[in-house]
Amino acid sequence: MTKLRLAIVGAGPAGIYAADILLKAERKFDVSIDLFEQLPAPYGLVRYGVAPDHPRIKGIITALREVLDRGDIRIFGNVRFGEDITLEDLKRHYNAVIFATGAVQDADLDIPGIRAEGSYGAADFVSWFDGHPDVPREWPLDAASVAVIGNGNVALDVSRMLAKHAEDLLPTEIPENVHAGLAASKVTDVHVFGRRGPAQVKFTPLELRELGELRDVDMVVYDEDFDYDDASRAAIASNKQVMVIDRVLQSWRKRESVNNAGGSASRRLHLHFYAKPLEVVTDASGHVSAFRWERTRPDGEGGVVGTGEIREVAIQALYRAVGYFGSPLPGVPFDKRHGVIPNHEGQVLRKDSNERVPGVYATGWIKRGPVGLIGHTKSDAMETIRHLINDQGSWWQPTDPSEDAIPALLASRGVAWTDLDGWHRLDQHEMGLGEPHGRARIKVVPRDEMVSISRGE
């Protein structure tokens, strides 16, 4: 019986789902799968891209853990593709590779001043508060007034983490350095800006509702944003999610704190709609000092047009949360414009000729861009795996497909890789750190510490 030796680069949900789907698929060959992950711990953006006060979403880890804990997938953590192992290495030892590396960079916002001191990408801030080992331990939180640009869930995560009082995060897995940083934050006002109206936001209702439950934080919305056009009214009437979002926002309009009148909280979270970003204004030293935008209005078809009215709010920091963007991988075709690996239903294509690249596949955000929820990642993986199975005639023919080849190769290069037993050790260690404080876990942040704990050193 033929055997498929498969490498998967990326041990987040996309990579783990792809492995699981292949192992359960109807096929006429045996399968052996190795997962490669650049971080010492698995689970990708579920561990490093979801705010620590969202344990429900973290529950996805339970399902991913069950897949890995079956023991039919090997994992090599702390292995960087392109440095510790290359595409040529994979061709020598596997029949095919699936890239599931996600999208972890911030998409650009092309306006003057966006690179000013005090202007940040949301993805970098998320990596910091999630204890990503490859970002600095400190984060500047000396701004009293902050702008967040974007109307998706990442914008809400960033806004909530900025506005929430640090002690209210203590029951979560927040790392110690992050709690200390947020406890010293000087923030009083967080302003969230979106180009379109309340009926066109990309928030999910649950995320939005949580904002209104923050202790000692007033929600501020503005009556002028709720003069709906026919397209907005139709969206509210026809889409249950939009209806719930409208209901939440309308309830905030009735609060005493709305429009800054009568609010007693020490912090305020303002939602501004119909705001097209124009410029990040800087002071004489080049630091963020204000955000300037153009007031837009509905165009009657669900979009907006400019009104020519220019507004400005004084701020000392700005976060752009306008989407994630994929990163190129050495030796793999890459579409710089869209931040994805060019592909047809997961079969990787050469950039210039659109010919298939035999043996190379993609799944998840690096395949389709950073859109959709976890459920989309499963259907995405199913499509890629279907092609992988049917492409048996064009698989690579490795010269050394033995299971022992990869550990020997990594050892010869001095790579301190981590395995599944190592992840269990780190997992238990983090839970042990949290237990005396009544917390689920406290994340270990430094990479070298994660590796040494995992390797039992």
CSV table of C-alpha atoms in Angstrom, one decimal:
chain,number,residue,atom,x,y,z
A,1,MET,CA,0.0,0.0,0.0
A,2,THR,CA,1.3,3.5,-0.9
A,3,LYS,CA,2.1,5.8,2.0
A,4,LEU,CA,1.7,9.6,2.0
A,5,ARG,CA,4.3,11.3,4.1
A,6,LEU,CA,2.9,14.8,4.6
A,7,ALA,CA,4.4,17.9,6.1
A,8,ILE,CA,2.1,20.7,7.3
A,9,VAL,CA,3.7,24.1,8.1
A,10,GLY,CA,1.7,25.8,10.8
A,11,ALA,CA,0.1,24.2,13.9
A,12,GLY,CA,-2.8,26.6,14.3
A,13,PRO,CA,-6.5,25.6,13.6
A,14,ALA,CA,-5.9,25.5,9.8
A,15,GLY,CA,-3.0,23.1,10.0
A,16,ILE,CA,-4.5,20.8,12.7
A,17,TYR,CA,-7.9,20.6,11.0
A,18,ALA,CA,-6.2,19.7,7.7
A,19,ALA,CA,-4.3,16.9,9.4
A,20,ASP,CA,-7.4,15.6,11.1
A,21,ILE,CA,-9.5,15.7,7.9
A,22,LEU,CA,-6.9,13.8,6.0
A,23,LEU,CA,-6.6,11.1,8.6
A,24,LYS,CA,-10.4,10.6,8.7
A,25,ALA,CA,-10.8,10.8,4.9
A,26,GLU,CA,-11.6,7.9,2.6
A,27,ARG,CA,-8.4,7.0,0.8
A,28,LYS,CA,-6.4,4.1,-0.6
A,29,PHE,CA,-3.1,4.8,1.1
A,30,ASP,CA,-1.6,5.1,4.5
A,31,VAL,CA,-0.8,8.5,6.0
A,32,SER,CA,2.0,9.9,8.2
A,33,ILE,CA,1.8,13.6,9.1
A,34,ASP,CA,4.4,15.9,10.7
A,35,LEU,CA,3.3,19.4,11.8
A,36,PHE,CA,6.0,22.1,11.9
A,37,GLU,CA,5.4,25.2,14.1
A,38,GLN,CA,7.7,28.2,14.4
A,39,LEU,CA,6.5,28.8,18.0
A,40,PRO,CA,7.3,26.4,20.9
A,41,ALA,CA,3.6,25.9,21.5
A,42,PRO,CA,0.8,24.9,19.1
A,43,TYR,CA,-2.7,26.5,18.3
A,44,GLY,CA,-1.5,29.6,16.5
A,45,LEU,CA,-3.9,32.6,16.6
A,46,VAL,CA,-6.2,30.8,19.1
A,47,ARG,CA,-3.4,31.1,21.6
A,48,TYR,CA,-1.8,34.3,20.4
A,49,GLY,CA,-4.6,36.2,18.6
A,50,VAL,CA,-7.7,35.9,20.9
A,51,ALA,CA,-8.0,38.3,23.8
A,52,PRO,CA,-7.4,36.5,27.2
A,53,ASP,CA,-10.8,37.5,28.5
A,54,HIS,CA,-12.5,35.4,25.8
A,55,PRO,CA,-12.4,31.9,27.3
A,56,ARG,CA,-15.3,30.7,25.1
A,57,ILE,CA,-13.3,31.1,22.0
A,58,LYS,CA,-10.3,29.6,23.7
A,59,GLY,CA,-12.6,26.5,24.1
A,60,ILE,CA,-11.6,25.8,20.5
A,61,ILE,CA,-8.3,24.7,21.9
A,62,THR,CA,-10.1,21.7,23.6
A,63,ALA,CA,-11.1,20.4,20.2
A,64,LEU,CA,-7.6,21.0,18.7
A,65,ARG,CA,-6.0,19.3,21.8
A,66,GLU,CA,-8.1,16.2,21.2
A,67,VAL,CA,-6.8,15.9,17.7
A,68,LEU,CA,-3.2,16.2,18.7
A,69,ASP,CA,-3.6,14.0,21.8
A,70,ARG,CA,-4.7,11.0,19.7
A,71,GLY,CA,-1.0,10.6,19.0
A,72,ASP,CA,-1.2,10.0,15.2
A,73,ILE,CA,0.3,13.4,14.3
A,74,ARG,CA,3.9,14.3,15.2
A,75,ILE,CA,4.6,18.0,16.0
A,76,PHE,CA,7.9,19.8,15.7
A,77,GLY,CA,7.6,23.1,17.5
A,78,ASN,CA,10.2,25.9,17.7
A,79,VAL,CA,11.1,25.1,14.0
A,80,ARG,CA,11.3,28.1,11.6
A,81,PHE,CA,10.5,27.3,8.0
A,82,GLY,CA,13.1,28.7,5.7
A,83,GLU,CA,15.7,28.7,8.5
A,84,ASP,CA,15.7,25.5,10.4
A,85,ILE,CA,14.0,23.5,7.6
A,86,THR,CA,13.6,24.4,3.9
A,87,LEU,CA,11.4,23.5,1.0
A,88,GLU,CA,14.2,21.4,-0.4
A,89,ASP,CA,14.5,19.5,2.9
A,90,LEU,CA,10.7,18.8,2.7
A,91,LYS,CA,11.0,17.5,-0.9
A,92,ARG,CA,13.7,15.0,0.3
A,93,HIS,CA,11.6,13.6,3.1
A,94,TYR,CA,7.9,14.0,2.2
A,95,ASN,CA,5.5,13.5,-0.7
A,96,ALA,CA,3.8,16.9,-0.2
A,97,VAL,CA,3.5,19.9,2.0
A,98,ILE,CA,0.5,22.1,3.1
A,99,PHE,CA,1.2,25.6,4.2
A,100,ALA,CA,-1.1,26.8,7.0
A,101,THR,CA,0.9,29.7,8.2
A,102,GLY,CA,-2.1,32.1,8.6
A,103,ALA,CA,-1.8,35.9,8.5
A,104,VAL,CA,-0.2,37.7,11.4
A,105,GLN,CA,0.9,41.1,10.0
A,106,ASP,CA,-1.2,44.2,10.1
A,107,ALA,CA,-2.8,45.3,6.8
A,108,ASP,CA,-1.7,48.9,5.8
A,109,LEU,CA,-3.8,52.0,6.2
A,110,ASP,CA,-2.4,54.4,3.6
A,111,ILE,CA,-2.9,57.9,5.2
A,112,PRO,CA,-0.4,60.6,6.1
A,113,GLY,CA,1.1,60.2,9.6
A,114,ILE,CA,0.3,56.5,10.0
A,115,ARG,CA,3.9,55.7,10.7
A,116,ALA,CA,4.2,58.4,13.4
A,117,GLU,CA,5.5,57.6,16.9
A,118,GLY,CA,2.5,56.4,18.9
A,119,SER,CA,0.8,54.9,15.9
A,120,TYR,CA,0.6,51.1,16.1
A,121,GLY,CA,-0.7,48.0,14.3
A,122,ALA,CA,-3.4,46.1,16.2
A,123,ALA,CA,-1.8,42.8,15.5
A,124,ASP,CA,1.4,43.9,17.3
A,125,PHE,CA,-0.7,45.0,20.4
A,126,VAL,CA,-2.7,41.7,20.3
A,127,SER,CA,0.6,39.7,20.2
A,128,TRP,CA,1.8,41.7,23.2
A,129,PHE,CA,-1.3,41.2,25.4
A,130,ASP,CA,-1.4,37.5,24.4
A,131,GLY,CA,2.2,36.9,25.5
A,132,HIS,CA,3.7,36.2,22.1
A,133,PRO,CA,7.3,35.3,22.7
A,134,ASP,CA,8.7,37.3,19.8
A,135,VAL,CA,7.5,40.8,20.7
A,136,PRO,CA,8.9,43.1,23.4
A,137,ARG,CA,7.8,42.6,27.0
A,138,GLU,CA,6.9,46.3,27.4
A,139,TRP,CA,4.1,48.3,25.7
A,140,PRO,CA,3.8,52.1,25.8
A,141,LEU,CA,0.5,52.9,27.6
A,142,ASP,CA,0.9,56.5,28.5
A,143,ALA,CA,-1.8,58.0,26.3
A,144,ALA,CA,-5.0,59.3,27.9
A,145,SER,CA,-6.9,59.5,24.7
A,146,VAL,CA,-6.6,56.7,22.0
A,147,ALA,CA,-8.1,56.2,18.6
A,148,VAL,CA,-8.8,52.7,17.2
A,149,ILE,CA,-9.4,52.5,13.4
A,150,GLY,CA,-11.6,49.6,12.3
A,151,ASN,CA,-15.1,48.1,12.7
A,152,GLY,CA,-14.3,44.4,13.1
A,153,ASN,CA,-13.8,42.2,16.1
A,154,VAL,CA,-10.1,42.9,16.3
A,155,ALA,CA,-10.9,46.6,16.8
A,156,LEU,CA,-13.3,45.7,19.6
A,157,ASP,CA,-10.7,43.4,21.2
A,158,VAL,CA,-8.1,46.2,21.2
A,159,SER,CA,-10.6,48.8,22.4
A,160,ARG,CA,-11.9,46.5,25.2
A,161,MET,CA,-8.3,45.6,26.4
A,162,LEU,CA,-7.4,49.3,26.4
A,163,ALA,CA,-10.6,50.4,28.3
A,164,LYS,CA,-10.9,47.5,30.7
A,165,HIS,CA,-9.5,47.8,34.2
A,166,ALA,CA,-6.4,45.6,34.6
A,167,GLU,CA,-7.7,43.9,37.8
A,168,ASP,CA,-10.7,42.7,35.9
A,169,LEU,CA,-8.4,40.6,33.7
A,170,LEU,CA,-6.8,38.8,36.6
A,171,PRO,CA,-9.1,35.7,36.4
A,172,THR,CA,-7.8,35.2,32.8
A,173,GLU,CA,-4.5,33.7,31.5
A,174,ILE,CA,-3.0,37.2,31.1
A,175,PRO,CA,0.8,37.2,31.4
A,176,GLU,CA,2.3,39.0,34.5
A,177,ASN,CA,4.1,41.6,32.4
A,178,VAL,CA,0.9,42.4,30.5
A,179,HIS,CA,-1.1,42.9,33.7
A,180,ALA,CA,1.5,45.2,35.1
A,181,GLY,CA,1.6,47.3,31.9
A,182,LEU,CA,-2.2,47.6,31.7
A,183,ALA,CA,-2.4,48.4,35.4
A,184,ALA,CA,-0.2,51.5,34.8
A,185,SER,CA,-2.1,52.6,31.7
A,186,LYS,CA,-3.2,56.3,31.7
A,187,VAL,CA,-6.1,55.8,29.3
A,188,THR,CA,-9.4,57.6,30.0
A,189,ASP,CA,-11.0,57.7,26.5
A,190,VAL,CA,-10.9,55.2,23.6
A,191,HIS,CA,-12.4,56.4,20.3
A,192,VAL,CA,-13.4,53.7,17.8
A,193,PHE,CA,-13.8,54.8,14.1
A,194,GLY,CA,-15.6,53.1,11.2
A,195,ARG,CA,-16.1,54.4,7.6
A,196,ARG,CA,-19.7,53.2,7.4
A,197,GLY,CA,-22.8,53.1,9.6
A,198,PRO,CA,-23.9,51.0,12.5
A,199,ALA,CA,-25.8,48.6,10.2
A,200,GLN,CA,-22.6,47.8,8.2
A,201,VAL,CA,-20.2,47.0,11.0
A,202,LYS,CA,-18.3,43.7,10.9
A,203,PHE,CA,-18.6,43.1,14.7
A,204,THR,CA,-20.3,40.0,16.0
A,205,PRO,CA,-23.2,40.8,18.4
A,206,LEU,CA,-21.5,38.9,21.3
A,207,GLU,CA,-18.3,41.0,21.0
A,208,LEU,CA,-20.2,44.2,20.9
A,209,ARG,CA,-22.5,43.4,23.8
A,210,GLU,CA,-19.4,42.6,26.0
A,211,LEU,CA,-18.2,46.2,25.6
A,212,GLY,CA,-21.3,47.4,27.4
A,213,GLU,CA,-20.6,45.1,30.4
A,214,LEU,CA,-17.2,46.6,31.2
A,215,ARG,CA,-17.0,47.8,34.8
A,216,ASP,CA,-16.5,51.6,35.3
A,217,VAL,CA,-16.5,52.2,31.5
A,218,ASP,CA,-19.2,54.4,29.9
A,219,MET,CA,-20.3,53.6,26.4
A,220,VAL,CA,-20.7,56.8,24.3
A,221,VAL,CA,-22.6,56.7,21.0
A,222,TYR,CA,-23.8,59.7,18.9
A,223,ASP,CA,-27.4,60.4,17.8
A,224,GLU,CA,-26.2,61.7,14.4
A,225,ASP,CA,-25.0,58.2,13.5
A,226,PHE,CA,-28.5,56.7,13.7
A,227,ASP,CA,-30.3,58.6,11.0
A,228,TYR,CA,-30.6,55.4,8.9
A,229,ASP,CA,-31.2,55.3,5.2
A,230,ASP,CA,-33.4,52.7,3.4
A,231,ALA,CA,-30.4,50.3,2.9
A,232,SER,CA,-29.6,50.3,6.6
A,233,ARG,CA,-33.2,49.8,7.6
A,234,ALA,CA,-33.5,46.9,5.2
A,235,ALA,CA,-30.3,45.3,6.6
A,236,ILE,CA,-31.7,45.5,10.1
A,237,ALA,CA,-35.0,44.1,9.1
A,238,SER,CA,-33.6,41.2,7.0
A,239,ASN,CA,-30.5,40.1,9.0
A,240,LYS,CA,-30.8,38.8,12.6
A,241,GLN,CA,-27.2,39.6,13.4
A,242,VAL,CA,-27.5,43.2,12.2
A,243,MET,CA,-30.8,43.5,14.1
A,244,VAL,CA,-29.1,42.4,17.4
A,245,ILE,CA,-26.2,44.8,16.9
A,246,ASP,CA,-28.7,47.7,16.3
A,247,ARG,CA,-30.6,46.7,19.4
A,248,VAL,CA,-27.4,46.8,21.5
A,249,LEU,CA,-26.4,50.2,20.1
A,250,GLN,CA,-29.9,51.6,20.6
A,251,SER,CA,-29.9,50.5,24.2
A,252,TRP,CA,-26.7,52.5,24.8
A,253,ARG,CA,-28.3,55.6,23.3
A,254,LYS,CA,-30.8,55.5,26.2
A,255,ARG,CA,-28.1,55.4,28.9
A,256,GLU,CA,-27.3,58.4,31.0
A,257,SER,CA,-23.7,58.4,29.9
A,258,VAL,CA,-24.5,58.8,26.2
A,259,ASN,CA,-23.0,61.9,24.5
A,260,ASN,CA,-20.8,62.5,27.6
A,261,ALA,CA,-23.9,63.7,29.6
A,262,GLY,CA,-24.1,62.4,33.1
A,263,GLY,CA,-21.5,59.7,32.8
A,264,SER,CA,-19.8,58.8,36.1
A,265,ALA,CA,-17.2,56.2,34.9
A,266,SER,CA,-13.5,56.8,35.0
A,267,ARG,CA,-13.1,55.6,31.4
A,268,ARG,CA,-15.2,56.2,28.3
A,269,LEU,CA,-15.4,54.1,25.1
A,270,HIS,CA,-16.7,56.2,22.1
A,271,LEU,CA,-18.1,54.6,18.9
A,272,HIS,CA,-17.9,56.9,15.9
A,273,PHE,CA,-19.5,55.9,12.6
A,274,TYR,CA,-19.4,57.5,9.2
A,275,ALA,CA,-15.8,58.5,9.6
A,276,LYS,CA,-13.3,58.1,6.7
A,277,PRO,CA,-9.7,58.3,8.0
A,278,LEU,CA,-7.8,61.2,6.5
A,279,GLU,CA,-4.6,61.9,8.6
A,280,VAL,CA,-2.8,61.1,11.8
A,281,VAL,CA,-1.7,64.6,12.9
A,282,THR,CA,1.6,64.8,14.7
A,283,ASP,CA,3.3,67.3,17.0
A,284,ALA,CA,6.7,69.0,16.6
A,285,SER,CA,8.5,65.9,17.8
A,286,GLY,CA,6.7,63.6,15.3
A,287,HIS,CA,4.4,62.0,17.9
A,288,VAL,CA,0.7,61.4,17.4
A,289,SER,CA,-1.4,64.4,18.5
A,290,ALA,CA,-4.7,64.1,16.7
A,291,PHE,CA,-6.8,62.0,14.3
A,292,ARG,CA,-8.5,63.8,11.4
A,293,TRP,CA,-11.4,62.3,9.5
A,294,GLU,CA,-14.0,63.2,6.9
A,295,ARG,CA,-17.6,62.7,7.9
A,296,THR,CA,-19.4,60.4,5.4
A,297,ARG,CA,-23.1,59.7,4.8
A,298,PRO,CA,-25.0,56.8,3.4
A,299,ASP,CA,-25.2,56.5,-0.4
A,300,GLY,CA,-28.6,54.7,-0.3
A,301,GLU,CA,-27.0,51.3,-1.4
A,302,GLY,CA,-25.2,50.3,1.8
A,303,GLY,CA,-22.1,52.3,1.0
A,304,VAL,CA,-21.0,55.8,1.9
A,305,VAL,CA,-19.9,59.0,0.2
A,306,GLY,CA,-17.9,61.9,1.6
A,307,THR,CA,-19.6,65.1,2.9
A,308,GLY,CA,-16.6,67.3,2.8
A,309,GLU,CA,-17.0,68.0,6.6
A,310,ILE,CA,-13.6,67.5,8.3
A,311,ARG,CA,-13.3,66.6,12.0
A,312,GLU,CA,-10.5,66.1,14.4
A,313,VAL,CA,-10.1,64.6,17.9
A,314,ALA,CA,-7.0,65.1,20.1
A,315,ILE,CA,-5.3,61.7,20.8
A,316,GLN,CA,-1.9,60.6,22.0
A,317,ALA,CA,-1.9,57.1,20.4
A,318,LEU,CA,-3.6,55.3,17.5
A,319,TYR,CA,-4.2,51.6,16.6
A,320,ARG,CA,-5.1,50.5,13.1
A,321,ALA,CA,-7.3,47.4,13.1
A,322,VAL,CA,-8.1,47.2,9.4
A,323,GLY,CA,-7.3,43.6,8.9
A,324,TYR,CA,-4.4,41.1,8.9
A,325,PHE,CA,-2.0,40.3,6.1
A,326,GLY,CA,-0.1,37.2,5.1
A,327,SER,CA,3.7,37.0,5.0
A,328,PRO,CA,5.9,35.5,2.2
A,329,LEU,CA,7.6,32.1,2.7
A,330,PRO,CA,11.1,31.3,1.3
A,331,GLY,CA,10.8,29.5,-2.0
A,332,VAL,CA,7.0,29.6,-2.1
A,333,PRO,CA,5.0,31.7,-4.6
A,334,PHE,CA,3.4,34.8,-3.0
A,335,ASP,CA,0.8,37.3,-4.0
A,336,LYS,CA,2.2,40.6,-2.5
A,337,ARG,CA,-1.0,42.5,-3.3
A,338,HIS,CA,-3.4,40.2,-1.5
A,339,GLY,CA,-1.0,38.7,1.1
A,340,VAL,CA,-1.7,35.1,0.1
A,341,ILE,CA,-0.1,32.1,-1.6
A,342,PRO,CA,-1.6,32.0,-5.1
A,343,ASN,CA,-3.7,28.9,-5.4
A,344,HIS,CA,-6.7,27.1,-7.0
A,345,GLU,CA,-8.8,25.6,-4.3
A,346,GLY,CA,-5.6,25.0,-2.2
A,347,GLN,CA,-3.4,23.8,-5.1
A,348,VAL,CA,-0.5,26.3,-5.1
A,349,LEU,CA,0.1,28.0,-8.5
A,350,ARG,CA,3.2,29.6,-9.9
A,351,LYS,CA,2.9,33.4,-9.7
A,352,ASP,CA,3.6,34.3,-13.3
A,353,SER,CA,2.1,31.4,-15.3
A,354,ASN,CA,-0.7,30.1,-13.1
A,355,GLU,CA,0.7,26.6,-13.5
A,356,ARG,CA,0.3,24.2,-10.6
A,357,VAL,CA,3.3,23.7,-8.3
A,358,PRO,CA,3.3,19.9,-7.7
A,359,GLY,CA,3.3,18.7,-4.1
A,360,VAL,CA,2.6,22.2,-2.6
A,361,TYR,CA,-0.7,23.2,-1.1
A,362,ALA,CA,-2.2,25.9,1.1
A,363,THR,CA,-5.1,26.2,3.6
A,364,GLY,CA,-6.5,28.8,6.0
A,365,TRP,CA,-5.8,32.5,5.9
A,366,ILE,CA,-2.6,32.1,3.8
A,367,LYS,CA,-4.8,30.5,1.2
A,368,ARG,CA,-7.9,32.8,1.1
A,369,GLY,CA,-6.9,35.9,3.1
A,370,PRO,CA,-7.8,36.8,6.7
A,371,VAL,CA,-11.6,36.5,6.5
A,372,GLY,CA,-14.1,34.1,8.1
A,373,LEU,CA,-14.4,32.3,11.4
A,374,ILE,CA,-13.1,28.9,12.6
A,375,GLY,CA,-15.9,27.1,10.7
A,376,HIS,CA,-14.6,28.4,7.4
A,377,THR,CA,-11.2,27.0,8.2
A,378,LYS,CA,-12.6,23.5,8.3
A,379,SER,CA,-14.4,23.7,4.9
A,380,ASP,CA,-11.2,25.3,3.5
A,381,ALA,CA,-9.1,22.4,4.7
A,382,MET,CA,-11.6,19.8,3.2
A,383,GLU,CA,-11.2,21.4,-0.2
A,384,THR,CA,-7.4,21.4,0.0
A,385,ILE,CA,-7.3,17.8,1.2
A,386,ARG,CA,-9.6,16.6,-1.5
A,387,HIS,CA,-7.1,17.9,-4.1
A,388,LEU,CA,-4.2,16.4,-2.2
A,389,ILE,CA,-5.8,13.0,-2.3
A,390,ASN,CA,-6.7,13.2,-6.0
A,391,ASP,CA,-3.2,14.5,-7.0
A,392,GLN,CA,-1.4,11.3,-6.0
A,393,GLY,CA,0.1,11.0,-9.5
A,394,SER,CA,2.0,14.3,-9.0
A,395,TRP,CA,3.2,13.9,-5.4
A,396,TRP,CA,7.0,14.3,-4.8
A,397,GLN,CA,9.1,11.2,-4.7
A,398,PRO,CA,11.3,11.7,-1.6
A,399,THR,CA,14.7,10.1,-1.4
A,400,ASP,CA,14.5,9.5,2.3
A,401,PRO,CA,10.9,9.3,3.6
A,402,SER,CA,11.9,7.6,6.9
A,403,GLU,CA,10.3,8.8,10.1
A,404,ASP,CA,13.7,9.1,11.7
A,405,ALA,CA,15.1,11.5,9.1
A,406,ILE,CA,13.6,14.7,10.5
A,407,PRO,CA,14.7,14.4,14.1
A,408,ALA,CA,18.2,13.5,12.8
A,409,LEU,CA,18.2,16.5,10.5
A,410,LEU,CA,17.0,19.0,13.1
A,411,ALA,CA,19.5,17.6,15.7
A,412,SER,CA,22.4,17.9,13.1
A,413,ARG,CA,21.4,21.6,12.7
A,414,GLY,CA,21.3,22.3,16.5
A,415,VAL,CA,17.5,23.0,16.4
A,416,ALA,CA,16.0,22.7,19.9
A,417,TRP,CA,12.6,21.5,18.7
A,418,THR,CA,9.7,20.8,21.0
A,419,ASP,CA,7.3,17.9,20.6
A,420,LEU,CA,3.8,16.9,21.9
A,421,ASP,CA,5.1,15.7,25.2
A,422,GLY,CA,6.9,19.0,25.6
A,423,TRP,CA,3.7,20.9,25.0
A,424,HIS,CA,2.1,18.9,27.7
A,425,ARG,CA,4.9,19.8,30.1
A,426,LEU,CA,4.6,23.5,29.2
A,427,ASP,CA,0.8,23.3,29.5
A,428,GLN,CA,0.9,21.7,32.9
A,429,HIS,CA,3.6,24.2,34.0
A,430,GLU,CA,1.4,27.2,33.0
A,431,MET,CA,-1.7,25.8,34.7
A,432,GLY,CA,0.5,25.2,37.8
A,433,LEU,CA,1.5,28.9,37.8
A,434,GLY,CA,-2.1,29.9,37.7
A,435,GLU,CA,-3.5,27.5,40.3
A,436,PRO,CA,-2.3,29.3,43.5
A,437,HIS,CA,-4.0,32.5,42.2
A,438,GLY,CA,-7.3,30.8,41.2
A,439,ARG,CA,-6.5,31.2,37.5
A,440,ALA,CA,-6.7,28.7,34.6
A,441,ARG,CA,-3.1,29.4,33.7
A,442,ILE,CA,-0.4,32.1,33.6
A,443,LYS,CA,1.4,32.1,30.2
A,444,VAL,CA,5.1,31.7,30.1
A,445,VAL,CA,6.3,34.4,27.7
A,446,PRO,CA,10.1,34.2,26.9
A,447,ARG,CA,10.8,31.8,24.1
A,448,ASP,CA,13.9,30.3,25.7
A,449,GLU,CA,11.9,29.6,28.9
A,450,MET,CA,9.1,28.0,26.9
A,451,VAL,CA,11.7,25.8,25.1
A,452,SER,CA,13.6,24.7,28.2
A,453,ILE,CA,10.4,23.8,30.1
A,454,SER,CA,9.1,21.9,27.1
A,455,ARG,CA,12.3,20.0,26.7
A,456,GLY,CA,12.5,19.2,30.4
A,457,GLU,CA,15.9,21.0,30.8
